[in-house]
Amino acid sequence: MKNDNKLILSISFCFHDSCITFANEEKILIHLEAERIFREKHKKFKNTDEVDYLVDIGLKYIGKTIDDVTEVLVTEWQNLYNGTKACILGKEFNVILTNHHENHIGVVLPKKFDKCVIFISDGGSEEGTTKVYYKENNKIWLAEDLNNSNCTGQFYGTMAQLVLEPDFDRAHTSAVGKFMGLSSLGKFDENVMKTIKENEKELNRLYVDGCKHLLKLFNLKDYYDKAWEDENKQNIAYTAHNYFVNANVEKLRKHNKFSRNICMSGGCSLNISLNSKLIDDKIFDNVYVSPISTDGGQSLGAILYRYPNIEVNYPFLGRGKEDIESYDENVIEDLLNHKVIAWFQGRSEIGARALGHRSFMGLPDSIEMRVKISEKIKKREPYRPVAAMIPEEYISEYFEQKYSSPYMTFCAKAKEITKEKAPAIVHFDGTTRVQTVRKIDNPIIYDILLKLKEKGKVPILMNTSFNVASEPIVDTPEDAINTYKLSGADELYIDGVKYIK
């Protein structure tokens, strides 16, 4: 019999992207990423007062008090309570310590494969960096430890630190995504590859105090502005990125003998090139990547690992109204008039990708539109790509891809019609980070896409997160209004209603 009085609080500290989650015995109630509330990208809890503040917000959202909490889970890594006892909002708890890799595993368990490979890869924790696990029914066990291989987030982060961002924290959080984008501008360099292979161990380390002593290996100067204009940096990014992708593919290839299904989590699962190669090259039949694979999902994964049968309705688990049923169709005309729309809808999506609830949107029919949304409004570097939203049933009409991508975790090769009709969402290498949309998941965005097609446009929208450079994705209507005014976007819609200045 269900215990209706059970209320679980899970807290994650970690080195960055702290978060909390509440659940009862039946479902996940809310997941809060600290960065969204404190408005500080990749926010780490500095003290337990900040934890109390976030817990209080979560309790008020679900209509509970700290006295209703019956169980507390806390990440062992970076635990500010320094043990198994914690005082939270004045109440003492005996807490259960959770394991970093188990928490990463937890966020992929909702996929419910009976048998699968689970690949966890990130920059490091008390559990190391990169491991392969096997799952069969309810049993999970370690299959291979790749911590000392060239497949880790340490390698990728160090390369980003050398090429784009000397600061350790920013290199391993924000710069790794930029490094992946920069790789599309470059080409293979034999000398770079030789240098990487000769210095694998040095490059596969964390350099908290900087790694400027490694710059000379790649003929790099201690200068980081406008890296996209530096051909050497372009080629380093291309060569290192592909080295990393191919190394992971070869390590994982042998594991498909256990299962043709693979689930991926940890920060390295945001590498869409790797994810796509695993399925496009038929190494696995099914590749699943959680929408919250980074450390920003640790508290959620802790609950799902311990209670794998709890219901979790990815990805809209943040704050906001429940699903809205109608919207002001003036947004269609605004889009057709090439306006950039700041779009705020319902509960916020969790994770690093905007998935249609906290997005900047626009028509993708010109490069000028990409420049407008990415460079002028979001203040991003000119080589950074924007993603695309498309109804799931049209994916193979516009891209060389037949599988769904609801969480924007794969890159698809654009067909010629897409390059012609939607050039804004085609990256320099001819690919697009695609989000496939189903009516059941987001009926309003789905309807907008179909109405654009009825108007003679491709059923595709540019989609990029509703934030400006160096800021987290907006969370509340107040955040949305402030960021809208700061960004210079053309129009703002909040829960389907057009905002009047």
PDB file of N, CA and C in Angstrom, residues 138-211:
ATOM      1  N   ASN A 138      16.636  -5.549 -13.016  1.00  0.00           N
ATOM      2  CA  ASN A 138      16.873  -4.606 -11.917  1.00  0.00           C
ATOM      3  C   ASN A 138      18.320  -4.615 -11.420  1.00  0.00           C
ATOM      4  N   LYS A 139      19.182  -5.338 -12.102  1.00  0.00           N
ATOM      5  CA  LYS A 139      20.562  -5.456 -11.675  1.00  0.00           C
ATOM      6  C   LYS A 139      21.469  -4.572 -12.521  1.00  0.00           C
ATOM      7  N   ILE A 140      22.367  -3.827 -11.867  1.00  0.00           N
ATOM      8  CA  ILE A 140      23.331  -2.958 -12.549  1.00  0.00           C
ATOM      9  C   ILE A 140      24.716  -3.260 -11.991  1.00  0.00           C
ATOM     10  N   TRP A 141      25.694  -3.436 -12.879  1.00  0.00           N
ATOM     11  CA  TRP A 141      27.049  -3.706 -12.407  1.00  0.00           C
ATOM     12  C   TRP A 141      28.081  -3.052 -13.319  1.00  0.00           C
ATOM     13  N   LEU A 142      29.277  -2.833 -12.768  1.00  0.00           N
ATOM     14  CA  LEU A 142      30.367  -2.194 -13.504  1.00  0.00           C
ATOM     15  C   LEU A 142      30.945  -3.168 -14.524  1.00  0.00           C
ATOM     16  N   ALA A 143      31.063  -2.720 -15.773  1.00  0.00           N
ATOM     17  CA  ALA A 143      31.629  -3.558 -16.832  1.00  0.00           C
ATOM     18  C   ALA A 143      33.057  -3.156 -17.171  1.00  0.00           C
ATOM     19  N   GLU A 144      33.348  -1.838 -17.159  1.00  0.00           N
ATOM     20  CA  GLU A 144      34.694  -1.384 -17.495  1.00  0.00           C
ATOM     21  C   GLU A 144      34.941   0.005 -16.927  1.00  0.00           C
ATOM     22  N   ASP A 145      36.110   0.194 -16.338  1.00  0.00           N
ATOM     23  CA  ASP A 145      36.514   1.497 -15.821  1.00  0.00           C
ATOM     24  C   ASP A 145      37.452   2.144 -16.843  1.00  0.00           C
ATOM     25  N   LEU A 146      37.056   3.293 -17.378  1.00  0.00           N
ATOM     26  CA  LEU A 146      37.833   3.987 -18.409  1.00  0.00           C
ATOM     27  C   LEU A 146      38.488   5.258 -17.865  1.00  0.00           C
ATOM     28  N   ASN A 147      38.651   5.324 -16.556  1.00  0.00           N
ATOM     29  CA  ASN A 147      39.148   6.544 -15.927  1.00  0.00           C
ATOM     30  C   ASN A 147      40.527   6.951 -16.441  1.00  0.00           C
ATOM     31  N   ASN A 148      41.367   5.983 -16.743  1.00  0.00           N
ATOM     32  CA  ASN A 148      42.726   6.294 -17.198  1.00  0.00           C
ATOM     33  C   ASN A 148      42.859   6.279 -18.711  1.00  0.00           C
ATOM     34  N   SER A 149      41.738   6.255 -19.406  1.00  0.00           N
ATOM     35  CA  SER A 149      41.765   6.261 -20.869  1.00  0.00           C
ATOM     36  C   SER A 149      41.691   7.694 -21.389  1.00  0.00           C
ATOM     37  N   ASN A 150      41.639   7.828 -22.704  1.00  0.00           N
ATOM     38  CA  ASN A 150      41.505   9.150 -23.328  1.00  0.00           C
ATOM     39  C   ASN A 150      40.045   9.503 -23.594  1.00  0.00           C
ATOM     40  N   CYS A 151      39.130   8.871 -22.869  1.00  0.00           N
ATOM     41  CA  CYS A 151      37.695   9.056 -23.124  1.00  0.00           C
ATOM     42  C   CYS A 151      37.012   9.934 -22.089  1.00  0.00           C
ATOM     43  N   THR A 152      37.762  10.676 -21.318  1.00  0.00           N
ATOM     44  CA  THR A 152      37.170  11.369 -20.182  1.00  0.00           C
ATOM     45  C   THR A 152      36.883  12.844 -20.447  1.00  0.00           C
ATOM     46  N   GLY A 153      36.031  13.378 -19.587  1.00  0.00           N
ATOM     47  CA  GLY A 153      35.758  14.806 -19.642  1.00  0.00           C
ATOM     48  C   GLY A 153      36.950  15.634 -19.234  1.00  0.00           C
ATOM     49  N   GLN A 154      37.901  15.025 -18.544  1.00  0.00           N
ATOM     50  CA  GLN A 154      39.122  15.749 -18.192  1.00  0.00           C
ATOM     51  C   GLN A 154      39.864  16.176 -19.455  1.00  0.00           C
ATOM     52  N   PHE A 155      40.001  15.250 -20.402  1.00  0.00           N
ATOM     53  CA  PHE A 155      40.689  15.563 -21.659  1.00  0.00           C
ATOM     54  C   PHE A 155      39.970  16.686 -22.403  1.00  0.00           C
ATOM     55  N   TYR A 156      38.668  16.546 -22.558  1.00  0.00           N
ATOM     56  CA  TYR A 156      37.915  17.528 -23.341  1.00  0.00           C
ATOM     57  C   TYR A 156      37.954  18.902 -22.672  1.00  0.00           C
ATOM     58  N   GLY A 157      37.825  18.908 -21.342  1.00  0.00           N
ATOM     59  CA  GLY A 157      37.859  20.170 -20.614  1.00  0.00           C
ATOM     60  C   GLY A 157      39.220  20.844 -20.671  1.00  0.00           C
ATOM     61  N   THR A 158      40.276  20.043 -20.599  1.00  0.00           N
ATOM     62  CA  THR A 158      41.619  20.622 -20.688  1.00  0.00           C
ATOM     63  C   THR A 158      41.864  21.228 -22.060  1.00  0.00           C
ATOM     64  N   MET A 159      41.383  20.585 -23.117  1.00  0.00           N
ATOM     65  CA  MET A 159      41.534  21.157 -24.459  1.00  0.00           C
ATOM     66  C   MET A 159      40.771  22.477 -24.578  1.00  0.00           C
ATOM     67  N   ALA A 160      39.594  22.535 -23.990  1.00  0.00           N
ATOM     68  CA  ALA A 160      38.838  23.796 -23.991  1.00  0.00           C
ATOM     69  C   ALA A 160      39.559  24.863 -23.187  1.00  0.00           C
ATOM     70  N   GLN A 161      40.212  24.446 -22.115  1.00  0.00           N
ATOM     71  CA  GLN A 161      40.971  25.375 -21.273  1.00  0.00           C
ATOM     72  C   GLN A 161      42.174  25.942 -22.023  1.00  0.00           C
ATOM     73  N   LEU A 162      42.786  25.136 -22.859  1.00  0.00           N
ATOM     74  CA  LEU A 162      43.934  25.593 -23.645  1.00  0.00           C
ATOM     75  C   LEU A 162      43.524  26.538 -24.772  1.00  0.00           C
ATOM     76  N   VAL A 163      42.413  26.244 -25.414  1.00  0.00           N
ATOM     77  CA  VAL A 163      42.040  26.953 -26.638  1.00  0.00           C
ATOM     78  C   VAL A 163      41.129  28.153 -26.392  1.00  0.00           C
ATOM     79  N   LEU A 164      40.205  28.026 -25.428  1.00  0.00           N
ATOM     80  CA  LEU A 164      39.153  29.038 -25.304  1.00  0.00           C
ATOM     81  C   LEU A 164      39.106  29.789 -23.981  1.00  0.00           C
ATOM     82  N   GLU A 165      39.379  29.099 -22.865  1.00  0.00           N
ATOM     83  CA  GLU A 165      39.096  29.700 -21.568  1.00  0.00           C
ATOM     84  C   GLU A 165      40.093  29.213 -20.525  1.00  0.00           C
ATOM     85  N   PRO A 166      41.050  30.061 -20.105  1.00  0.00           N
ATOM     86  CA  PRO A 166      42.078  29.624 -19.156  1.00  0.00           C
ATOM     87  C   PRO A 166      41.550  29.330 -17.753  1.00  0.00           C
ATOM     88  N   ASP A 167      40.408  29.933 -17.389  1.00  0.00           N
ATOM     89  CA  ASP A 167      39.832  29.685 -16.067  1.00  0.00           C
ATOM     90  C   ASP A 167      39.286  28.264 -15.993  1.00  0.00           C
ATOM     91  N   PHE A 168      39.697  27.515 -14.985  1.00  0.00           N
ATOM     92  CA  PHE A 168      39.343  26.102 -14.865  1.00  0.00           C
ATOM     93  C   PHE A 168      37.833  25.885 -14.798  1.00  0.00           C
ATOM     94  N   ASP A 169      37.155  26.611 -13.920  1.00  0.00           N
ATOM     95  CA  ASP A 169      35.719  26.404 -13.739  1.00  0.00           C
ATOM     96  C   ASP A 169      34.946  26.662 -15.034  1.00  0.00           C
ATOM     97  N   ARG A 170      35.223  27.796 -15.653  1.00  0.00           N
ATOM     98  CA  ARG A 170      34.491  28.144 -16.883  1.00  0.00           C
ATOM     99  C   ARG A 170      34.861  27.209 -18.032  1.00  0.00           C
ATOM    100  N   ALA A 171      36.110  26.762 -18.045  1.00  0.00           N
ATOM    101  CA  ALA A 171      36.531  25.847 -19.114  1.00  0.00           C
ATOM    102  C   ALA A 171      35.742  24.556 -19.078  1.00  0.00           C
ATOM    103  N   HIS A 172      35.525  24.018 -17.884  1.00  0.00           N
ATOM    104  CA  HIS A 172      34.883  22.713 -17.749  1.00  0.00           C
ATOM    105  C   HIS A 172      33.363  22.797 -17.660  1.00  0.00           C
ATOM    106  N   THR A 173      32.799  23.989 -17.695  1.00  0.00           N
ATOM    107  CA  THR A 173      31.340  24.119 -17.692  1.00  0.00           C
ATOM    108  C   THR A 173      30.863  24.735 -19.014  1.00  0.00           C
ATOM    109  N   SER A 174      31.125  26.006 -19.208  1.00  0.00           N
ATOM    110  CA  SER A 174      30.616  26.697 -20.399  1.00  0.00           C
ATOM    111  C   SER A 174      31.478  26.483 -21.645  1.00  0.00           C
ATOM    112  N   ALA A 175      32.797  26.414 -21.486  1.00  0.00           N
ATOM    113  CA  ALA A 175      33.677  26.422 -22.665  1.00  0.00           C
ATOM    114  C   ALA A 175      33.680  25.106 -23.434  1.00  0.00           C
ATOM    115  N   VAL A 176      33.329  23.999 -22.793  1.00  0.00           N
ATOM    116  CA  VAL A 176      33.353  22.715 -23.511  1.00  0.00           C
ATOM    117  C   VAL A 176      32.323  22.696 -24.650  1.00  0.00           C
ATOM    118  N   GLY A 177      31.158  23.311 -24.425  1.00  0.00           N
ATOM    119  CA  GLY A 177      30.163  23.404 -25.491  1.00  0.00           C
ATOM    120  C   GLY A 177      30.632  24.306 -26.614  1.00  0.00           C
ATOM    121  N   LYS A 178      31.302  25.390 -26.250  1.00  0.00           N
ATOM    122  CA  LYS A 178      31.848  26.291 -27.264  1.00  0.00           C
ATOM    123  C   LYS A 178      32.937  25.590 -28.079  1.00  0.00           C
ATOM    124  N   PHE A 179      33.731  24.764 -27.403  1.00  0.00           N
ATOM    125  CA  PHE A 179      34.800  24.023 -28.074  1.00  0.00           C
ATOM    126  C   PHE A 179      34.208  23.076 -29.116  1.00  0.00           C
ATOM    127  N   MET A 180      33.109  22.437 -28.767  1.00  0.00           N
ATOM    128  CA  MET A 180      32.450  21.545 -29.712  1.00  0.00           C
ATOM    129  C   MET A 180      31.958  22.333 -30.926  1.00  0.00           C
ATOM    130  N   GLY A 181      31.399  23.530 -30.692  1.00  0.00           N
ATOM    131  CA  GLY A 181      30.951  24.357 -31.806  1.00  0.00           C
ATOM    132  C   GLY A 181      32.101  24.835 -32.668  1.00  0.00           C
ATOM    133  N   LEU A 182      33.213  25.189 -32.033  1.00  0.00           N
ATOM    134  CA  LEU A 182      34.388  25.661 -32.769  1.00  0.00           C
ATOM    135  C   LEU A 182      34.959  24.572 -33.664  1.00  0.00           C
ATOM    136  N   SER A 183      34.837  23.323 -33.254  1.00  0.00           N
ATOM    137  CA  SER A 183      35.407  22.222 -34.034  1.00  0.00           C
ATOM    138  C   SER A 183      34.839  22.164 -35.449  1.00  0.00           C
ATOM    139  N   SER A 184      33.635  22.659 -35.641  1.00  0.00           N
ATOM    140  CA  SER A 184      33.013  22.615 -36.968  1.00  0.00           C
ATOM    141  C   SER A 184      33.695  23.530 -37.970  1.00  0.00           C
ATOM    142  N   LEU A 185      34.493  24.476 -37.486  1.00  0.00           N
ATOM    143  CA  LEU A 185      35.178  25.406 -38.385  1.00  0.00           C
ATOM    144  C   LEU A 185      36.520  24.863 -38.879  1.00  0.00           C
ATOM    145  N   GLY A 186      37.035  23.830 -38.215  1.00  0.00           N
ATOM    146  CA  GLY A 186      38.394  23.392 -38.502  1.00  0.00           C
ATOM    147  C   GLY A 186      38.488  22.199 -39.433  1.00  0.00           C
ATOM    148  N   LYS A 187      39.705  21.702 -39.550  1.00  0.00           N
ATOM    149  CA  LYS A 187      39.981  20.518 -40.358  1.00  0.00           C
ATOM    150  C   LYS A 187      41.055  19.694 -39.648  1.00  0.00           C
ATOM    151  N   PHE A 188      41.214  18.462 -40.103  1.00  0.00           N
ATOM    152  CA  PHE A 188      42.162  17.561 -39.464  1.00  0.00           C
ATOM    153  C   PHE A 188      43.597  18.062 -39.639  1.00  0.00           C
ATOM    154  N   ASP A 189      44.351  18.007 -38.536  1.00  0.00           N
ATOM    155  CA  ASP A 189      45.753  18.428 -38.552  1.00  0.00           C
ATOM    156  C   ASP A 189      46.607  17.281 -38.019  1.00  0.00           C
ATOM    157  N   GLU A 190      47.440  16.743 -38.869  1.00  0.00           N
ATOM    158  CA  GLU A 190      48.273  15.587 -38.509  1.00  0.00           C
ATOM    159  C   GLU A 190      49.197  15.901 -37.341  1.00  0.00           C
ATOM    160  N   ASN A 191      49.776  17.098 -37.316  1.00  0.00           N
ATOM    161  CA  ASN A 191      50.692  17.462 -36.232  1.00  0.00           C
ATOM    162  C   ASN A 191      49.966  17.595 -34.896  1.00  0.00           C
ATOM    163  N   VAL A 192      48.753  18.119 -34.937  1.00  0.00           N
ATOM    164  CA  VAL A 192      47.950  18.220 -33.715  1.00  0.00           C
ATOM    165  C   VAL A 192      47.638  16.824 -33.179  1.00  0.00           C
ATOM    166  N   MET A 193      47.242  15.923 -34.085  1.00  0.00           N
ATOM    167  CA  MET A 193      46.935  14.561 -33.661  1.00  0.00           C
ATOM    168  C   MET A 193      48.163  13.889 -33.042  1.00  0.00           C
ATOM    169  N   LYS A 194      49.314  14.090 -33.654  1.00  0.00           N
ATOM    170  CA  LYS A 194      50.552  13.513 -33.122  1.00  0.00           C
ATOM    171  C   LYS A 194      50.836  14.053 -31.723  1.00  0.00           C
ATOM    172  N   THR A 195      50.643  15.348 -31.543  1.00  0.00           N
ATOM    173  CA  THR A 195      50.885  15.974 -30.242  1.00  0.00           C
ATOM    174  C   THR A 195      49.938  15.421 -29.183  1.00  0.00           C
ATOM    175  N   ILE A 196      48.680  15.254 -29.557  1.00  0.00           N
ATOM    176  CA  ILE A 196      47.695  14.705 -28.616  1.00  0.00           C
ATOM    177  C   ILE A 196      48.105  13.299 -28.183  1.00  0.00           C
ATOM    178  N   LYS A 197      48.450  12.464 -29.130  1.00  0.00           N
ATOM    179  CA  LYS A 197      48.805  11.077 -28.812  1.00  0.00           C
ATOM    180  C   LYS A 197      50.070  10.984 -27.968  1.00  0.00           C
ATOM    181  N   GLU A 198      51.014  11.883 -28.217  1.00  0.00           N
ATOM    182  CA  GLU A 198      52.267  11.858 -27.458  1.00  0.00           C
ATOM    183  C   GLU A 198      52.099  12.410 -26.043  1.00  0.00           C
ATOM    184  N   ASN A 199      51.023  13.127 -25.801  1.00  0.00           N
ATOM    185  CA  ASN A 199      50.827  13.778 -24.503  1.00  0.00           C
ATOM    186  C   ASN A 199      49.476  13.417 -23.874  1.00  0.00           C
ATOM    187  N   GLU A 200      48.999  12.231 -24.168  1.00  0.00           N
ATOM    188  CA  GLU A 200      47.675  11.804 -23.688  1.00  0.00           C
ATOM    189  C   GLU A 200      47.529  11.936 -22.173  1.00  0.00           C
ATOM    190  N   LYS A 201      48.524  11.450 -21.444  1.00  0.00           N
ATOM    191  CA  LYS A 201      48.413  11.461 -19.983  1.00  0.00           C
ATOM    192  C   LYS A 201      48.400  12.880 -19.434  1.00  0.00           C
ATOM    193  N   GLU A 202      49.206  13.757 -19.998  1.00  0.00           N
ATOM    194  CA  GLU A 202      49.235  15.151 -19.539  1.00  0.00           C
ATOM    195  C   GLU A 202      47.921  15.866 -19.844  1.00  0.00           C
ATOM    196  N   LEU A 203      47.336  15.539 -20.978  1.00  0.00           N
ATOM    197  CA  LEU A 203      46.097  16.208 -21.376  1.00  0.00           C
ATOM    198  C   LEU A 203      44.886  15.639 -20.638  1.00  0.00           C
ATOM    199  N   ASN A 204      44.974  14.417 -20.179  1.00  0.00           N
ATOM    200  CA  ASN A 204      43.863  13.774 -19.478  1.00  0.00           C
ATOM    201  C   ASN A 204      43.985  14.000 -17.970  1.00  0.00           C
ATOM    202  N   ARG A 205      44.125  15.254 -17.587  1.00  0.00           N
ATOM    203  CA  ARG A 205      44.200  15.639 -16.181  1.00  0.00           C
ATOM    204  C   ARG A 205      43.409  16.930 -15.960  1.00  0.00           C
ATOM    205  N   LEU A 206      43.093  17.187 -14.695  1.00  0.00           N
ATOM    206  CA  LEU A 206      42.449  18.440 -14.330  1.00  0.00           C
ATOM    207  C   LEU A 206      43.520  19.443 -13.896  1.00  0.00           C
ATOM    208  N   TYR A 207      43.383  20.671 -14.382  1.00  0.00           N
ATOM    209  CA  TYR A 207      44.345  21.723 -14.054  1.00  0.00           C
ATOM    210  C   TYR A 207      43.612  22.892 -13.402  1.00  0.00           C
ATOM    211  N   VAL A 208      43.331  22.714 -12.112  1.00  0.00           N
ATOM    212  CA  VAL A 208      42.574  23.721 -11.365  1.00  0.00           C
ATOM    213  C   VAL A 208      43.301  25.062 -11.354  1.00  0.00           C
ATOM    214  N   ASP A 209      44.605  25.031 -11.302  1.00  0.00           N
ATOM    215  CA  ASP A 209      45.400  26.267 -11.239  1.00  0.00           C
ATOM    216  C   ASP A 209      45.872  26.737 -12.611  1.00  0.00           C
ATOM    217  N   GLY A 210      45.310  26.167 -13.665  1.00  0.00           N
ATOM    218  CA  GLY A 210      45.669  26.585 -15.015  1.00  0.00           C
ATOM    219  C   GLY A 210      46.612  25.603 -15.697  1.00  0.00           C
ATOM    220  N   CYS A 211      46.621  25.650 -17.023  1.00  0.00           N
ATOM    221  CA  CYS A 211      47.468  24.722 -17.786  1.00  0.00           C
ATOM    222  C   CYS A 211      48.267  25.464 -18.859  1.00  0.00           C
TER     223      CYS A 211
END
